Short mmCIF file of C-alpha atoms and ligand atoms in Angstrom, two decimals:
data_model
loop_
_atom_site.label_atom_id
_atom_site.label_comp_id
_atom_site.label_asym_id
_atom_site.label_seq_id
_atom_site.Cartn_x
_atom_site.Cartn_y
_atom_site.Cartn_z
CA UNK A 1 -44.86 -81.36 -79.16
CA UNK A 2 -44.10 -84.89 -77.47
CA UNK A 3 -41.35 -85.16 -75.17
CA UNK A 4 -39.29 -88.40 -74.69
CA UNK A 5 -36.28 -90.05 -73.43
CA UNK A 6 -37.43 -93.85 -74.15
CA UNK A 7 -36.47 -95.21 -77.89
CA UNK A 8 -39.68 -97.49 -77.28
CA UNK A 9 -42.10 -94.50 -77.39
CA UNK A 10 -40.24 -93.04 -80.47
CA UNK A 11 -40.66 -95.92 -81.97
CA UNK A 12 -44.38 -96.67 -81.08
CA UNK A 13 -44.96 -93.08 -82.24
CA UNK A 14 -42.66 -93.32 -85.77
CA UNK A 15 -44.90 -96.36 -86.32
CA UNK A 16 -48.33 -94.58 -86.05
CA UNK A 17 -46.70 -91.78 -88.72
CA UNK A 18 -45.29 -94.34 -90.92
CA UNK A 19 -49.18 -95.92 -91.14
CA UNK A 20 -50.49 -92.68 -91.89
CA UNK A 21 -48.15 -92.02 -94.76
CA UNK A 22 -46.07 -89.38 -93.55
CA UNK A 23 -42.73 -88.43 -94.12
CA UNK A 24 -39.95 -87.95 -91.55
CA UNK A 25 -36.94 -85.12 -91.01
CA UNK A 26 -34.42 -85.69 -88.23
CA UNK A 27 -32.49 -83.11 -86.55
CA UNK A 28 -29.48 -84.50 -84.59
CA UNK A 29 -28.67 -82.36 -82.26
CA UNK A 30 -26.43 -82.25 -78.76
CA UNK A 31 -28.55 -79.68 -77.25
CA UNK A 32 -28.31 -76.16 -76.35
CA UNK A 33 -29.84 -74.82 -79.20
CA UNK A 34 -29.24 -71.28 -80.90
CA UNK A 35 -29.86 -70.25 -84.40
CA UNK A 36 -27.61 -72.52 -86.23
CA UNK A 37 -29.89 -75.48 -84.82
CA UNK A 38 -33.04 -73.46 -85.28
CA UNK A 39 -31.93 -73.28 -89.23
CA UNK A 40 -31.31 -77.10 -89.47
CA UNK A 41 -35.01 -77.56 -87.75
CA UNK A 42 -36.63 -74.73 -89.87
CA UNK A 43 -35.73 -76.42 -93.25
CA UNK A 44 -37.22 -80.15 -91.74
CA UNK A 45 -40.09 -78.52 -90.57
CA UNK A 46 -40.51 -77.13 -94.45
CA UNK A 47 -39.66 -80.26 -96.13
CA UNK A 48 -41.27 -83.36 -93.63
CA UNK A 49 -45.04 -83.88 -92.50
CA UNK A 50 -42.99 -84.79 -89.04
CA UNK A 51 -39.60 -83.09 -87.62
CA UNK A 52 -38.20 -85.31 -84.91
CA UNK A 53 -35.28 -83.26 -83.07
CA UNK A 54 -33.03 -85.24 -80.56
CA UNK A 55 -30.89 -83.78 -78.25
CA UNK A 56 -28.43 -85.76 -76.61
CA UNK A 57 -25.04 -85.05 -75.67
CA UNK A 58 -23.10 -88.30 -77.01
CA UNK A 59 -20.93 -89.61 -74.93
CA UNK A 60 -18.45 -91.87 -77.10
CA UNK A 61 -17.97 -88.98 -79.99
CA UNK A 62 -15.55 -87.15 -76.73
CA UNK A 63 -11.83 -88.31 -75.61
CA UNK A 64 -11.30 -88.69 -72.38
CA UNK A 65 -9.66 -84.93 -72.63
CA UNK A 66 -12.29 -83.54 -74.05
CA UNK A 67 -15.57 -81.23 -72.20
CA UNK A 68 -17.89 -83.94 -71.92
CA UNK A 69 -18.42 -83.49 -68.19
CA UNK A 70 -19.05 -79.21 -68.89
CA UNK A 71 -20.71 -79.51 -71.99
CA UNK A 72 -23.34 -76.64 -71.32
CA UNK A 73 -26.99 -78.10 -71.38
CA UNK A 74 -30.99 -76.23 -70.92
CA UNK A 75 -33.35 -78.72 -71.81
CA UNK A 76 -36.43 -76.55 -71.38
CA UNK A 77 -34.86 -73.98 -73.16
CA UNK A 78 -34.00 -76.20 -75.95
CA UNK A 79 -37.74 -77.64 -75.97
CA UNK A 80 -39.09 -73.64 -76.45
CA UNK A 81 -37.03 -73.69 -79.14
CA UNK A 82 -38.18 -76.35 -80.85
CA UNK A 83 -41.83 -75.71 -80.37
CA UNK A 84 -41.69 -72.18 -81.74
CA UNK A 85 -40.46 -73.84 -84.87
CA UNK A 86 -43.63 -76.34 -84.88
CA UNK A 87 -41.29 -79.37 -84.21
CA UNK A 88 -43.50 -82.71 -83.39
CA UNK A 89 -41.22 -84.33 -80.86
CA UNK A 90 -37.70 -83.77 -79.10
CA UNK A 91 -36.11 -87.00 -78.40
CA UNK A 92 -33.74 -86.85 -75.07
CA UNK A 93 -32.29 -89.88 -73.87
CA UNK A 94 -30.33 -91.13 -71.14
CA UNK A 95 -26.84 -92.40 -71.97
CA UNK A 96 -27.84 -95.50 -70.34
CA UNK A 97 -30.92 -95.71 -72.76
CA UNK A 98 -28.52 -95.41 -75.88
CA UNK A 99 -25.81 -97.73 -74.58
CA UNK A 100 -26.38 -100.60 -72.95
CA UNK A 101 -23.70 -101.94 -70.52
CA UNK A 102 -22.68 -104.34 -73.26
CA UNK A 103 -22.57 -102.23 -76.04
CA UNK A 104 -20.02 -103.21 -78.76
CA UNK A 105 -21.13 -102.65 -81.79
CA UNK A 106 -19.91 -99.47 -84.36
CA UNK A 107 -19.94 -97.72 -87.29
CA UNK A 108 -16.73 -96.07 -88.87
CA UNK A 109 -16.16 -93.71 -92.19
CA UNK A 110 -11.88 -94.43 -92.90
CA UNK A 111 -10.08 -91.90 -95.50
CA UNK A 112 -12.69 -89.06 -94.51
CA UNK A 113 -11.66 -89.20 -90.82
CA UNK A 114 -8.03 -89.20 -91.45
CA UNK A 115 -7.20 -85.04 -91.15
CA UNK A 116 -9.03 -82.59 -89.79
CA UNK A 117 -10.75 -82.87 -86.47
CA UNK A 118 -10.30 -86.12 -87.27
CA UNK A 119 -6.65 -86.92 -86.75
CA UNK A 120 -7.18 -84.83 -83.51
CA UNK A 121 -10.11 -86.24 -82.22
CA UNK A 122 -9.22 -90.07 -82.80
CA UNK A 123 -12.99 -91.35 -81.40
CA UNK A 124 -14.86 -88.45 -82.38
CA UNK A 125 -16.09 -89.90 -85.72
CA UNK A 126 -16.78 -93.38 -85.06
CA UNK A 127 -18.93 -92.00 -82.18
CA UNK A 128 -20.75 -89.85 -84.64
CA UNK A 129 -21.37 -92.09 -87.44
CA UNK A 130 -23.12 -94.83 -84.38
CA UNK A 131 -24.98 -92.45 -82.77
CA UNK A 132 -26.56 -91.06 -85.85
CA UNK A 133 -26.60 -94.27 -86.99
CA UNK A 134 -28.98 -95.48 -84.20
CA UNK A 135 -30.95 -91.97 -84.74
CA UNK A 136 -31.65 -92.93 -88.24
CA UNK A 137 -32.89 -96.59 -87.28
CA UNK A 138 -35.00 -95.07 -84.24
CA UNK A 139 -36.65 -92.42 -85.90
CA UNK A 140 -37.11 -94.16 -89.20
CA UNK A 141 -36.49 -90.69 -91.01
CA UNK A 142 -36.91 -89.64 -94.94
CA UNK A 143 -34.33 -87.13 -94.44
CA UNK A 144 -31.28 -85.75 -92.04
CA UNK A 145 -30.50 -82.25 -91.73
CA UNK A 146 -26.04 -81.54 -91.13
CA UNK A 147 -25.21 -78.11 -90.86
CA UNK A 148 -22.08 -77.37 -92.80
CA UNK A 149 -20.71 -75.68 -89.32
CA UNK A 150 -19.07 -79.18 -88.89
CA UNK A 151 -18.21 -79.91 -92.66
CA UNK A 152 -16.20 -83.04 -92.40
CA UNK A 153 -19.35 -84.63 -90.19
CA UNK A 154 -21.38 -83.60 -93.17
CA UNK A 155 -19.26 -85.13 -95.54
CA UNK A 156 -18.32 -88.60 -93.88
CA UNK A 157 -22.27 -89.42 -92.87
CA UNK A 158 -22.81 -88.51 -96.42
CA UNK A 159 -20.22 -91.42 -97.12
CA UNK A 160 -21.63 -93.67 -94.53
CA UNK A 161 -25.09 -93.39 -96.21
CA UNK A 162 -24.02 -94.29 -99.86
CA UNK A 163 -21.49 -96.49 -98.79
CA UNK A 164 -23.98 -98.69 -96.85
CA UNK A 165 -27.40 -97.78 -98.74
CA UNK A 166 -29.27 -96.03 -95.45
CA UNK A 167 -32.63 -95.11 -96.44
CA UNK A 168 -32.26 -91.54 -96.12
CA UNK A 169 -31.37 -88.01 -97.85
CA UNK A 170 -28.75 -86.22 -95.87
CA UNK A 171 -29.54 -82.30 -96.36
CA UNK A 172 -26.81 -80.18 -96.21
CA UNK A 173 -27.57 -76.18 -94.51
CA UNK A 174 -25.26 -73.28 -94.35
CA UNK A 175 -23.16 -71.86 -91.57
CA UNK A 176 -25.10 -69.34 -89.09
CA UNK A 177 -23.49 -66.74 -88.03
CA UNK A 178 -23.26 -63.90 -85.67
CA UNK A 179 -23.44 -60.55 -86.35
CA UNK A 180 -19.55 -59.93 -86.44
CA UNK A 181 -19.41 -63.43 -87.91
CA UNK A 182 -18.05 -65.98 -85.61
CA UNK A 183 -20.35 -68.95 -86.46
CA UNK A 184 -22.73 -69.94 -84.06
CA UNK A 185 -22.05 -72.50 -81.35
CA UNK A 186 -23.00 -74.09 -78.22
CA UNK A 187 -19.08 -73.84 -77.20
CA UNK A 188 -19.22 -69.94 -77.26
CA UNK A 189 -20.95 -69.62 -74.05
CA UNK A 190 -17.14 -70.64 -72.65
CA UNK A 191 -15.51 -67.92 -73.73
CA UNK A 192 -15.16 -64.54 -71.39
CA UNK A 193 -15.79 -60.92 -73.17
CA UNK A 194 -12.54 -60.56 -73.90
CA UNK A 195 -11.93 -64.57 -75.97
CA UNK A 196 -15.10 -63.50 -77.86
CA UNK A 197 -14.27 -60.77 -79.26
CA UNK A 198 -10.78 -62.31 -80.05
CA UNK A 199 -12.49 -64.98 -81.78
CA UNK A 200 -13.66 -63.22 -84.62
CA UNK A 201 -10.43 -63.76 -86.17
CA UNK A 202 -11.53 -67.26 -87.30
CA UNK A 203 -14.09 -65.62 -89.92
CA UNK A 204 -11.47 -62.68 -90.59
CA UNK A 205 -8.85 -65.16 -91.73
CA UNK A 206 -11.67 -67.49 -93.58
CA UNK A 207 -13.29 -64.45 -95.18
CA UNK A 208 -9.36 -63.15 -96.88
CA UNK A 209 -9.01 -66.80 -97.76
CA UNK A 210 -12.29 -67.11 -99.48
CA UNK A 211 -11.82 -64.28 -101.49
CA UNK A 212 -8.61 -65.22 -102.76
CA UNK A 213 -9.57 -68.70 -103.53
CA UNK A 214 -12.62 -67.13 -105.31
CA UNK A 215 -10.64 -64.80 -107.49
CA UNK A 216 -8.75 -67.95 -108.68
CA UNK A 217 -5.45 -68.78 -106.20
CA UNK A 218 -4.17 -72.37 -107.20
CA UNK A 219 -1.60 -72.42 -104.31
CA UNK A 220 -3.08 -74.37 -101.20
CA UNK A 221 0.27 -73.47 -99.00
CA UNK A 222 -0.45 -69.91 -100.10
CA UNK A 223 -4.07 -70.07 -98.56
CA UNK A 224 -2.68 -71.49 -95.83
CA UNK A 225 -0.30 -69.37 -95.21
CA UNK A 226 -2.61 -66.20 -95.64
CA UNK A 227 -5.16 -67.73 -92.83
CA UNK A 228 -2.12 -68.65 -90.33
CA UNK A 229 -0.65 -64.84 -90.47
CA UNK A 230 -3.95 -63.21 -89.96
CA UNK A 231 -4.85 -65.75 -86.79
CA UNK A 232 -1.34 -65.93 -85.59
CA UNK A 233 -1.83 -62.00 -85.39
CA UNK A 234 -4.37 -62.67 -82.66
CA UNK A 235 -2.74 -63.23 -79.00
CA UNK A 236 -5.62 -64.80 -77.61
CA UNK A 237 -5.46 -67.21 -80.36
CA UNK A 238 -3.45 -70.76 -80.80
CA UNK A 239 -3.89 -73.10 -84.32
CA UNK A 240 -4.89 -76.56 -83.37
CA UNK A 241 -5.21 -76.85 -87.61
CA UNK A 242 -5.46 -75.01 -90.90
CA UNK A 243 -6.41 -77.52 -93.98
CA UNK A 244 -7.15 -77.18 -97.56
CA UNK A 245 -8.24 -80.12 -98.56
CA UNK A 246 -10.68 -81.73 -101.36
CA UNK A 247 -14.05 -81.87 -101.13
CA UNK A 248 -14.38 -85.48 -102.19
CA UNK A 249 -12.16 -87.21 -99.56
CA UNK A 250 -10.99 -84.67 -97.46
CA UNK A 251 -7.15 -85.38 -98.33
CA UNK A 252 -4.52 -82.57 -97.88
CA UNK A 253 -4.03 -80.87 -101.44
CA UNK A 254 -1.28 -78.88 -103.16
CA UNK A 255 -3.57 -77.16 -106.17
CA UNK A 256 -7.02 -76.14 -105.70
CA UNK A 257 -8.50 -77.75 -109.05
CA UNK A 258 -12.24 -78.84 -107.94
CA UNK A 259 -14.31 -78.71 -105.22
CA UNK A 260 -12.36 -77.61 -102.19
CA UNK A 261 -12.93 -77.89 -98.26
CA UNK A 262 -10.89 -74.62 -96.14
CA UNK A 263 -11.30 -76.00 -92.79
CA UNK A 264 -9.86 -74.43 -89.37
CA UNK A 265 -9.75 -75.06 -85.42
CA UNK A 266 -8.21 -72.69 -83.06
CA UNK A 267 -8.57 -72.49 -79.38
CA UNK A 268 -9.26 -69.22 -78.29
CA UNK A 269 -8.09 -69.57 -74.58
CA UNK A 270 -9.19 -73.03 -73.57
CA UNK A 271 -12.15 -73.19 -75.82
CA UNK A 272 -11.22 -74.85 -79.08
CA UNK A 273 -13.57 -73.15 -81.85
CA UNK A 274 -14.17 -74.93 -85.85
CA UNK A 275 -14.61 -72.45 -88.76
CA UNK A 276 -15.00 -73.29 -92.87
CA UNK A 277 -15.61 -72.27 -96.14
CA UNK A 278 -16.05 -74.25 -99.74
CA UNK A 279 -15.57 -74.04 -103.18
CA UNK A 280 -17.50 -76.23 -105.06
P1 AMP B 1 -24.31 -79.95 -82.30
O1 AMP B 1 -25.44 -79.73 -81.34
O2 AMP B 1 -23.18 -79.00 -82.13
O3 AMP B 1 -23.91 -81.39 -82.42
O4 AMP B 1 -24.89 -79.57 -83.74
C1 AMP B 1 -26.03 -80.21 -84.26
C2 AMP B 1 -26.19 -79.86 -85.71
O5 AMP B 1 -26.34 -78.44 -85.84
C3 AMP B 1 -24.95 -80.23 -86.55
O6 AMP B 1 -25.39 -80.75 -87.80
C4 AMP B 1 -24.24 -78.93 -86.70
O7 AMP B 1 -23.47 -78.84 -87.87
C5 AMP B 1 -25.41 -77.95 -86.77
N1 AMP B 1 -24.95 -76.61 -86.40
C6 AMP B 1 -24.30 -76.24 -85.27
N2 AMP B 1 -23.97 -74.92 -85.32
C7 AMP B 1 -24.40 -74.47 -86.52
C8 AMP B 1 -24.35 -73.20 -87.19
N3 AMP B 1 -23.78 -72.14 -86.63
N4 AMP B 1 -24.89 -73.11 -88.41
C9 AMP B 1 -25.47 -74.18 -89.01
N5 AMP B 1 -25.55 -75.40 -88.44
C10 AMP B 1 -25.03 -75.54 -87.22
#
């Protein structure tokens, strides 16, 4: 597996591929990988000749609020990782190498970005949809792979791709999970014994929601309601949001009559934890 931080020898080796006819999956990633990662990589590695897997922690997709400066990080860890899955190269830039001083230049999704983590993270998705745009244009790639951990990032580079014809298939994967069910992330290393175990109550609430919507409840407020008694229940646990929205553009709805995003973020102590299910 080839190791680099340059977007020259990406590029020099993306070139060489491209000549010889092979295809390309990308794995954005901010590093740290567990399972949920390993999934994404698994399915390129099945469907591409070449997986390219970056890791770079983005800075201008935090606030200034935000855990940028603690975001946990083990590059050698994250490269064993991706060589037991048979990745070809792990990408791992500098900030400096992605921005130049100079940089002005972005890319922005509007009506998807508007709830959610969105209307709580005001730079979050413009920093996304630049960085992954500049990931796509580096590594040349066939196809993306977005786990649906961070659903409305699935859905708005989805947007971005059709509404500006990129040259690439974004790929979708489900939600890993621990055994209790919390859903695997990078952020759970914050929490002490005690916030773990107290954050389970993200997939409790999802799970009772998800079963009712299933069985046929119309009534958003009703779902709502049913997730925000079970997490309120919880003392470790504080709602930053609880949304039912469509699964088109994302928009707060009343009725559940298509295709339906249930999205949540709670902080369990300091560390601020996303959850989801949907109903197509
Ligand atoms: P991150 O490193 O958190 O930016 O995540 C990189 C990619 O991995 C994103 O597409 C995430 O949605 C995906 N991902 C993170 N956690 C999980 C998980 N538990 N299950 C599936 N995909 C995940």
């Amino acid at each position: 597996m080839y190791r680099t931080e340059k977007i020259s020898e990406v590029k020099e080796h993306v070139r060489k591929w491209k000549r010889e006819g092979k295809t390309i999956g990308l794995v954005p990633t901010m590093g740290y990988l567990h399972e949920g990662h390993g999934s994404l990589i698994k399915r390129a590695r099945e469907e591409n000749d070449i997986v390219i897997v970056s890791d770079f922690v983005n800075p201008i997709q935090f606030g200034p609020k935000e855990d940028l400066a603690t975001y946990p990080r083990d590059f050698e860890a994250d490269c064993a990782l991706c060589e037991s899955i048979g990745a070809d190269l792990i990408f791992h830039p500098e900030p400096e190498e992605m921005y130049a001083p100079d940089f002005c230049s972005h890319v922005g999704v509007e009506t998807l970005s508007e709830h959610l983590c969105g209307a709580r993270r005001p730079v979050h998705f413009n920093g996304v949809c630049t960085v992954v745009t500049k990931l796509f244009m580096i590594s040349e790639a066939d196809r993306a792979y977005f786990g649906q951990k961070d659903a409305q990032q699935l859905a708005i580079v989805r947007r971005m791709v059709r509404d500006l014809n990129y040259n690439i298939e974004i790929v979708g994967c489900p939600i890993v999970r621990e055994e209790d069910g919390l859903a695997k992330s990078s952020r759970n290393t914050y929490m002490s014994p005690m916030e773990r175990k107290a954050a389970v109550v993200l997939h409790k609430a999802l799970s009772r929601a998800e079963e009712e919507v299933r069985q046929g409840e119309k009534d958003a407020n009703k779902i709502r309601r049913i997730i925000s008694d079970i997490i309120e229940e919880e003392p470790l646990a504080k709602i930053d949001y609880v949304e039912v929205v469509d699964w088109n553009e994302l928009q707060p709805i009343e009725r559940i009559d298509g295709p339906v995003l249930v999205a949540i973020a709670v902080f369990i102590g300091k560390v601020r934890l996303i959850d989801n299910f949907i109903v197509e």
